């Protein structure tokens, strides 16, 4: 099996190494951030658009001199916050009623390399089924992995940048205790009961489960305490 990831293979390729060296020579070994001159081995070709497995094959991004900065190691470490100087890992506890748009919010706010802990997403990953189709018999396994991840977040284990814990957390006591234990900032995704109902009514994934889901929405609002 492949020993290197797609990105590692790209950075090791002759075409990238040649381009990087060409740019260093053209730009006279001068860091474009702090203007110090360094030896080529201490200079990094930094992609202004972060490379991902999806865009690395797009040469207008990965091999485009206009999208590559030549910067010294120190400035590059700072750019990527290699030593976590800028800020420590931030943990967010994102809560609110069913169908309020919590995961959508997280997807808009998160950065590549963040960690998401969500029962819905774990269920989908562990069952191979579409989101919201959650077989009861898998509950113990899903909650087991969920709690394991919560533990990882608590101890800041791993190299993730920020973590997003997503759930209903209607119960004030449980919500605040969890946030406390995790050192998390609370983020409330607000939606009225009527807004949740109307989202449910148009959600194709739930078109045959309207009664069940109205029940989940009602339950959240009954339990919820500010
Ligand atoms: Zn520099
Ligand atoms: Zn970089």
PDB file of C-alpha atoms and ligand atoms in Angstrom:
ATOM      1  CA  UNK A   1       0.000   0.000   0.000  1.00  0.00           C
ATOM      2  CA  UNK A   2       1.002   3.596  -0.496  1.00  0.00           C
ATOM      3  CA  UNK A   3       3.453   4.677   2.147  1.00  0.00           C
ATOM      4  CA  UNK A   4       3.051   8.393   1.453  1.00  0.00           C
ATOM      5  CA  UNK A   5      -0.043  10.514   1.367  1.00  0.00           C
ATOM      6  CA  UNK A   6      -0.975  12.342  -1.819  1.00  0.00           C
ATOM      7  CA  UNK A   7       0.383  15.571  -0.363  1.00  0.00           C
ATOM      8  CA  UNK A   8       3.681  14.030   0.716  1.00  0.00           C
ATOM      9  CA  UNK A   9       4.096  12.567  -2.770  1.00  0.00           C
ATOM     10  CA  UNK A  10       3.511  16.001  -4.275  1.00  0.00           C
ATOM     11  CA  UNK A  11       6.109  17.700  -2.063  1.00  0.00           C
ATOM     12  CA  UNK A  12       8.621  14.970  -2.887  1.00  0.00           C
ATOM     13  CA  UNK A  13       8.058  15.234  -6.653  1.00  0.00           C
ATOM     14  CA  UNK A  14      10.753  16.597  -8.982  1.00  0.00           C
ATOM     15  CA  UNK A  15       8.333  19.047 -10.570  1.00  0.00           C
ATOM     16  CA  UNK A  16       7.568  20.680  -7.207  1.00  0.00           C
ATOM     17  CA  UNK A  17      11.174  20.663  -6.005  1.00  0.00           C
ATOM     18  CA  UNK A  18      12.341  22.231  -9.268  1.00  0.00           C
ATOM     19  CA  UNK A  19       9.658  24.898  -9.171  1.00  0.00           C
ATOM     20  CA  UNK A  20      10.459  25.750  -5.559  1.00  0.00           C
ATOM     21  CA  UNK A  21      14.178  26.065  -6.355  1.00  0.00           C
ATOM     22  CA  UNK A  22      13.451  28.186  -9.450  1.00  0.00           C
ATOM     23  CA  UNK A  23      11.316  30.565  -7.393  1.00  0.00           C
ATOM     24  CA  UNK A  24      13.939  30.813  -4.649  1.00  0.00           C
ATOM     25  CA  UNK A  25      16.584  31.753  -7.222  1.00  0.00           C
ATOM     26  CA  UNK A  26      14.287  34.173  -9.076  1.00  0.00           C
ATOM     27  CA  UNK A  27      13.355  35.878  -5.813  1.00  0.00           C
ATOM     28  CA  UNK A  28      17.011  35.894  -4.712  1.00  0.00           C
ATOM     29  CA  UNK A  29      16.532  33.811  -1.573  1.00  0.00           C
ATOM     30  CA  UNK A  30      14.682  36.635   0.117  1.00  0.00           C
ATOM     31  CA  UNK A  31      11.763  35.906   2.466  1.00  0.00           C
ATOM     32  CA  UNK A  32       8.654  37.641   1.191  1.00  0.00           C
ATOM     33  CA  UNK A  33       7.510  38.334   4.733  1.00  0.00           C
ATOM     34  CA  UNK A  34      10.529  39.577   6.674  1.00  0.00           C
ATOM     35  CA  UNK A  35      12.907  40.176   3.706  1.00  0.00           C
ATOM     36  CA  UNK A  36      15.853  38.333   5.248  1.00  0.00           C
ATOM     37  CA  UNK A  37      18.014  36.315   2.887  1.00  0.00           C
ATOM     38  CA  UNK A  38      18.480  32.633   3.744  1.00  0.00           C
ATOM     39  CA  UNK A  39      20.050  29.549   2.243  1.00  0.00           C
ATOM     40  CA  UNK A  40      17.678  27.643  -0.074  1.00  0.00           C
ATOM     41  CA  UNK A  41      17.302  24.778   2.418  1.00  0.00           C
ATOM     42  CA  UNK A  42      15.967  27.237   4.983  1.00  0.00           C
ATOM     43  CA  UNK A  43      13.327  28.597   2.629  1.00  0.00           C
ATOM     44  CA  UNK A  44       9.855  27.161   2.206  1.00  0.00           C
ATOM     45  CA  UNK A  45       7.547  27.359  -0.788  1.00  0.00           C
ATOM     46  CA  UNK A  46       4.278  28.206   0.932  1.00  0.00           C
ATOM     47  CA  UNK A  47       0.979  27.708  -0.879  1.00  0.00           C
ATOM     48  CA  UNK A  48      -1.297  30.707  -0.338  1.00  0.00           C
ATOM     49  CA  UNK A  49      -4.239  28.368  -0.943  1.00  0.00           C
ATOM     50  CA  UNK A  50      -3.703  25.455   1.416  1.00  0.00           C
ATOM     51  CA  UNK A  51      -3.097  22.245  -0.505  1.00  0.00           C
ATOM     52  CA  UNK A  52      -5.540  19.411   0.086  1.00  0.00           C
ATOM     53  CA  UNK A  53      -5.887  15.955  -1.485  1.00  0.00           C
ATOM     54  CA  UNK A  54      -8.691  17.492  -3.582  1.00  0.00           C
ATOM     55  CA  UNK A  55      -6.846  20.480  -5.045  1.00  0.00           C
ATOM     56  CA  UNK A  56      -3.252  19.242  -5.235  1.00  0.00           C
ATOM     57  CA  UNK A  57      -3.754  17.963  -8.782  1.00  0.00           C
ATOM     58  CA  UNK A  58      -5.018  21.365  -9.905  1.00  0.00           C
ATOM     59  CA  UNK A  59      -1.780  22.887 -11.180  1.00  0.00           C
ATOM     60  CA  UNK A  60      -3.284  26.382 -11.309  1.00  0.00           C
ATOM     61  CA  UNK A  61      -3.111  26.073  -7.517  1.00  0.00           C
ATOM     62  CA  UNK A  62      -0.275  23.690  -6.639  1.00  0.00           C
ATOM     63  CA  UNK A  63       2.239  24.746  -9.331  1.00  0.00           C
ATOM     64  CA  UNK A  64       1.251  28.353  -9.957  1.00  0.00           C
ATOM     65  CA  UNK A  65       4.111  30.752  -9.053  1.00  0.00           C
ATOM     66  CA  UNK A  66       1.593  33.494  -8.284  1.00  0.00           C
ATOM     67  CA  UNK A  67       0.040  31.348  -5.593  1.00  0.00           C
ATOM     68  CA  UNK A  68       3.333  30.342  -3.994  1.00  0.00           C
ATOM     69  CA  UNK A  69       5.162  32.469  -1.455  1.00  0.00           C
ATOM     70  CA  UNK A  70       8.847  32.065  -0.759  1.00  0.00           C
ATOM     71  CA  UNK A  71       9.287  32.485   2.987  1.00  0.00           C
ATOM     72  CA  UNK A  72      11.892  31.668   5.594  1.00  0.00           C
ATOM     73  CA  UNK A  73      11.366  28.868   8.069  1.00  0.00           C
ATOM     74  CA  UNK A  74      10.677  31.189  10.964  1.00  0.00           C
ATOM     75  CA  UNK A  75       7.949  33.084   9.118  1.00  0.00           C
ATOM     76  CA  UNK A  76       6.542  29.795   7.868  1.00  0.00           C
ATOM     77  CA  UNK A  77       6.331  28.317  11.358  1.00  0.00           C
ATOM     78  CA  UNK A  78       4.516  31.443  12.418  1.00  0.00           C
ATOM     79  CA  UNK A  79       2.158  31.279   9.438  1.00  0.00           C
ATOM     80  CA  UNK A  80       1.104  27.752  10.390  1.00  0.00           C
ATOM     81  CA  UNK A  81       1.380  28.385  14.124  1.00  0.00           C
ATOM     82  CA  UNK A  82       3.663  25.358  14.422  1.00  0.00           C
ATOM     83  CA  UNK A  83       4.390  25.879  18.074  1.00  0.00           C
ATOM     84  CA  UNK A  84       0.897  26.918  19.050  1.00  0.00           C
ATOM     85  CA  UNK A  85       2.075  30.353  20.115  1.00  0.00           C
ATOM     86  CA  UNK A  86      -0.845  32.241  18.661  1.00  0.00           C
ATOM     87  CA  UNK A  87      -3.451  30.458  20.738  1.00  0.00           C
ATOM     88  CA  UNK A  88      -4.063  27.151  22.386  1.00  0.00           C
ATOM     89  CA  UNK A  89      -6.527  24.652  21.010  1.00  0.00           C
ATOM     90  CA  UNK A  90     -10.031  26.046  21.315  1.00  0.00           C
ATOM     91  CA  UNK A  91     -12.974  23.821  22.116  1.00  0.00           C
ATOM     92  CA  UNK A  92     -16.530  24.815  21.242  1.00  0.00           C
ATOM     93  CA  UNK A  93     -19.653  23.151  22.553  1.00  0.00           C
ATOM     94  CA  UNK A  94     -22.282  23.813  19.892  1.00  0.00           C
ATOM     95  CA  UNK A  95     -25.809  23.149  21.133  1.00  0.00           C
ATOM     96  CA  UNK A  96     -29.405  23.829  20.190  1.00  0.00           C
ATOM     97  CA  UNK A  97     -32.631  22.102  19.160  1.00  0.00           C
ATOM     98  CA  UNK A  98     -32.812  19.365  16.508  1.00  0.00           C
ATOM     99  CA  UNK A  99     -32.554  20.764  12.960  1.00  0.00           C
ATOM    100  CA  UNK A 100     -31.404  24.190  14.167  1.00  0.00           C
ATOM    101  CA  UNK A 101     -28.416  24.052  11.807  1.00  0.00           C
ATOM    102  CA  UNK A 102     -25.633  23.158  14.245  1.00  0.00           C
ATOM    103  CA  UNK A 103     -23.567  21.060  11.841  1.00  0.00           C
ATOM    104  CA  UNK A 104     -24.034  23.588   9.046  1.00  0.00           C
ATOM    105  CA  UNK A 105     -22.740  26.289  11.378  1.00  0.00           C
ATOM    106  CA  UNK A 106     -19.716  24.188  12.319  1.00  0.00           C
ATOM    107  CA  UNK A 107     -18.918  23.415   8.697  1.00  0.00           C
ATOM    108  CA  UNK A 108     -18.940  27.134   7.920  1.00  0.00           C
ATOM    109  CA  UNK A 109     -16.725  28.056  10.867  1.00  0.00           C
ATOM    110  CA  UNK A 110     -14.283  25.162  11.037  1.00  0.00           C
ATOM    111  CA  UNK A 111     -10.903  24.977   9.409  1.00  0.00           C
ATOM    112  CA  UNK A 112      -9.295  21.965   7.801  1.00  0.00           C
ATOM    113  CA  UNK A 113      -7.643  19.941  10.577  1.00  0.00           C
ATOM    114  CA  UNK A 114     -10.316  20.682  13.189  1.00  0.00           C
ATOM    115  CA  UNK A 115     -11.989  17.845  15.074  1.00  0.00           C
ATOM    116  CA  UNK A 116     -15.775  17.367  15.104  1.00  0.00           C
ATOM    117  CA  UNK A 117     -17.463  15.201  17.725  1.00  0.00           C
ATOM    118  CA  UNK A 118     -21.094  14.560  16.814  1.00  0.00           C
ATOM    119  CA  UNK A 119     -23.264  11.545  17.534  1.00  0.00           C
ATOM    120  CA  UNK A 120     -25.021  11.998  14.170  1.00  0.00           C
ATOM    121  CA  UNK A 121     -21.766  11.950  12.228  1.00  0.00           C
ATOM    122  CA  UNK A 122     -20.355   9.042  14.238  1.00  0.00           C
ATOM    123  CA  UNK A 123     -23.545   7.078  13.658  1.00  0.00           C
ATOM    124  CA  UNK A 124     -23.278   7.646   9.926  1.00  0.00           C
ATOM    125  CA  UNK A 125     -19.601   6.661   9.921  1.00  0.00           C
ATOM    126  CA  UNK A 126     -20.067   3.551  12.048  1.00  0.00           C
ATOM    127  CA  UNK A 127     -23.265   2.253  10.455  1.00  0.00           C
ATOM    128  CA  UNK A 128     -22.558   3.084   6.812  1.00  0.00           C
ATOM    129  CA  UNK A 129     -26.112   4.413   6.664  1.00  0.00           C
ATOM    130  CA  UNK A 130     -27.359   7.864   5.661  1.00  0.00           C
ATOM    131  CA  UNK A 131     -27.340  10.546   8.334  1.00  0.00           C
ATOM    132  CA  UNK A 132     -30.338  10.329  10.718  1.00  0.00           C
ATOM    133  CA  UNK A 133     -30.854   6.599  10.080  1.00  0.00           C
ATOM    134  CA  UNK A 134     -29.564   5.398  13.430  1.00  0.00           C
ATOM    135  CA  UNK A 135     -30.055   1.724  14.291  1.00  0.00           C
ATOM    136  CA  UNK A 136     -30.632   1.376  18.052  1.00  0.00           C
ATOM    137  CA  UNK A 137     -28.497  -1.741  18.295  1.00  0.00           C
ATOM    138  CA  UNK A 138     -25.339   0.278  17.529  1.00  0.00           C
ATOM    139  CA  UNK A 139     -25.921   2.813  20.277  1.00  0.00           C
ATOM    140  CA  UNK A 140     -23.414   1.365  22.762  1.00  0.00           C
ATOM    141  CA  UNK A 141     -20.641   1.328  20.188  1.00  0.00           C
ATOM    142  CA  UNK A 142     -21.358   4.819  18.961  1.00  0.00           C
ATOM    143  CA  UNK A 143     -21.587   6.306  22.456  1.00  0.00           C
ATOM    144  CA  UNK A 144     -18.404   4.427  23.407  1.00  0.00           C
ATOM    145  CA  UNK A 145     -16.429   6.061  20.617  1.00  0.00           C
ATOM    146  CA  UNK A 146     -18.104   9.402  21.283  1.00  0.00           C
ATOM    147  CA  UNK A 147     -17.021   9.301  24.931  1.00  0.00           C
ATOM    148  CA  UNK A 148     -13.541   8.271  23.909  1.00  0.00           C
ATOM    149  CA  UNK A 149     -13.315  11.344  21.660  1.00  0.00           C
ATOM    150  CA  UNK A 150     -14.688  13.564  24.421  1.00  0.00           C
ATOM    151  CA  UNK A 151     -11.883  12.216  26.603  1.00  0.00           C
ATOM    152  CA  UNK A 152      -9.333  13.023  23.886  1.00  0.00           C
ATOM    153  CA  UNK A 153     -10.654  16.566  23.784  1.00  0.00           C
ATOM    154  CA  UNK A 154     -10.566  16.862  27.563  1.00  0.00           C
ATOM    155  CA  UNK A 155      -6.887  15.940  27.642  1.00  0.00           C
ATOM    156  CA  UNK A 156      -6.152  17.833  24.399  1.00  0.00           C
ATOM    157  CA  UNK A 157      -4.812  14.603  22.958  1.00  0.00           C
ATOM    158  CA  UNK A 158      -3.888  14.742  19.276  1.00  0.00           C
ATOM    159  CA  UNK A 159      -2.812  17.437  16.864  1.00  0.00           C
ATOM    160  CA  UNK A 160      -6.164  18.954  15.969  1.00  0.00           C
ATOM    161  CA  UNK A 161      -6.460  22.736  15.826  1.00  0.00           C
ATOM    162  CA  UNK A 162      -9.932  23.368  17.252  1.00  0.00           C
ATOM    163  CA  UNK A 163     -12.583  20.910  18.390  1.00  0.00           C
ATOM    164  CA  UNK A 164     -16.324  21.230  17.881  1.00  0.00           C
ATOM    165  CA  UNK A 165     -18.582  19.204  20.158  1.00  0.00           C
ATOM    166  CA  UNK A 166     -22.036  19.134  18.600  1.00  0.00           C
ATOM    167  CA  UNK A 167     -25.200  18.040  20.375  1.00  0.00           C
ATOM    168  CA  UNK A 168     -28.588  19.034  21.745  1.00  0.00           C
ATOM    169  CA  UNK A 169     -27.435  19.701  25.338  1.00  0.00           C
ATOM    170  CA  UNK A 170     -30.869  20.970  26.353  1.00  0.00           C
ATOM    171  CA  UNK A 171     -30.188  20.279  30.027  1.00  0.00           C
ATOM    172  CA  UNK A 172     -28.478  23.304  31.538  1.00  0.00           C
ATOM    173  CA  UNK A 173     -26.666  21.420  34.281  1.00  0.00           C
ATOM    174  CA  UNK A 174     -25.264  18.768  31.948  1.00  0.00           C
ATOM    175  CA  UNK A 175     -24.340  21.382  29.356  1.00  0.00           C
ATOM    176  CA  UNK A 176     -22.449  23.570  31.787  1.00  0.00           C
ATOM    177  CA  UNK A 177     -20.721  20.649  33.453  1.00  0.00           C
ATOM    178  CA  UNK A 178     -19.569  19.309  30.069  1.00  0.00           C
ATOM    179  CA  UNK A 179     -18.348  22.739  28.982  1.00  0.00           C
ATOM    180  CA  UNK A 180     -16.512  23.073  32.284  1.00  0.00           C
ATOM    181  CA  UNK A 181     -14.834  19.680  32.038  1.00  0.00           C
ATOM    182  CA  UNK A 182     -13.757  20.340  28.452  1.00  0.00           C
ATOM    183  CA  UNK A 183     -12.780  23.961  28.927  1.00  0.00           C
ATOM    184  CA  UNK A 184     -15.191  24.676  26.075  1.00  0.00           C
ATOM    185  CA  UNK A 185     -16.865  27.854  24.915  1.00  0.00           C
ATOM    186  CA  UNK A 186     -20.636  27.498  24.606  1.00  0.00           C
ATOM    187  CA  UNK A 187     -22.182  28.353  21.249  1.00  0.00           C
ATOM    188  CA  UNK A 188     -25.968  28.379  21.104  1.00  0.00           C
ATOM    189  CA  UNK A 189     -27.555  27.792  17.709  1.00  0.00           C
ATOM    190  CA  UNK A 190     -30.894  29.419  18.251  1.00  0.00           C
ATOM    191  CA  UNK A 191     -34.069  28.411  16.448  1.00  0.00           C
ATOM    192  CA  UNK A 192     -37.686  28.544  17.595  1.00  0.00           C
ATOM    193  CA  UNK A 193     -39.830  25.445  17.809  1.00  0.00           C
ATOM    194  CA  UNK A 194     -41.778  26.649  14.741  1.00  0.00           C
ATOM    195  CA  UNK A 195     -38.551  27.097  12.747  1.00  0.00           C
ATOM    196  CA  UNK A 196     -37.525  23.547  13.626  1.00  0.00           C
ATOM    197  CA  UNK A 197     -40.943  22.211  12.605  1.00  0.00           C
ATOM    198  CA  UNK A 198     -40.814  23.963   9.268  1.00  0.00           C
ATOM    199  CA  UNK A 199     -37.309  22.664   8.567  1.00  0.00           C
ATOM    200  CA  UNK A 200     -38.529  19.183   9.409  1.00  0.00           C
ATOM    201  CA  UNK A 201     -41.464  19.533   7.012  1.00  0.00           C
ATOM    202  CA  UNK A 202     -39.157  20.159   4.032  1.00  0.00           C
ATOM    203  CA  UNK A 203     -36.358  17.741   4.982  1.00  0.00           C
ATOM    204  CA  UNK A 204     -36.494  14.930   2.420  1.00  0.00           C
ATOM    205  CA  UNK A 205     -34.381  12.636   4.574  1.00  0.00           C
ATOM    206  CA  UNK A 206     -37.067  12.753   7.240  1.00  0.00           C
ATOM    207  CA  UNK A 207     -40.206  12.832   5.124  1.00  0.00           C
ATOM    208  CA  UNK A 208     -41.506   9.523   6.503  1.00  0.00           C
ATOM    209  CA  UNK A 209     -40.468  10.244  10.095  1.00  0.00           C
ATOM    210  CA  UNK A 210     -42.265  13.505  10.755  1.00  0.00           C
ATOM    211  CA  UNK A 211     -44.083  12.354  13.906  1.00  0.00           C
ATOM    212  CA  UNK A 212     -40.955  10.830  15.439  1.00  0.00           C
ATOM    213  CA  UNK A 213     -38.925  13.980  14.790  1.00  0.00           C
ATOM    214  CA  UNK A 214     -41.614  16.340  16.009  1.00  0.00           C
ATOM    215  CA  UNK A 215     -41.267  14.290  19.194  1.00  0.00           C
ATOM    216  CA  UNK A 216     -37.494  14.955  19.347  1.00  0.00           C
ATOM    217  CA  UNK A 217     -38.050  18.662  18.795  1.00  0.00           C
ATOM    218  CA  UNK A 218     -40.752  18.814  21.487  1.00  0.00           C
ATOM    219  CA  UNK A 219     -38.580  16.884  23.912  1.00  0.00           C
ATOM    220  CA  UNK A 220     -35.683  19.299  23.441  1.00  0.00           C
ATOM    221  CA  UNK A 221     -37.864  22.333  24.096  1.00  0.00           C
ATOM    222  CA  UNK A 222     -39.395  20.699  27.171  1.00  0.00           C
ATOM    223  CA  UNK A 223     -35.966  19.957  28.630  1.00  0.00           C
ATOM    224  CA  UNK A 224     -34.289  23.180  27.617  1.00  0.00           C
ATOM    225  CA  UNK A 225     -33.225  25.640  30.297  1.00  0.00           C
ATOM    226  CA  UNK A 226     -31.315  28.786  29.474  1.00  0.00           C
TER     227      UNK A 226
HETATM  228 ZN1  LIG B   1      10.820  35.459   6.987  1.00  0.00          ZN
HETATM  229 ZN1  LIG B   2       2.899  26.764   4.211  1.00  0.00          ZN
END
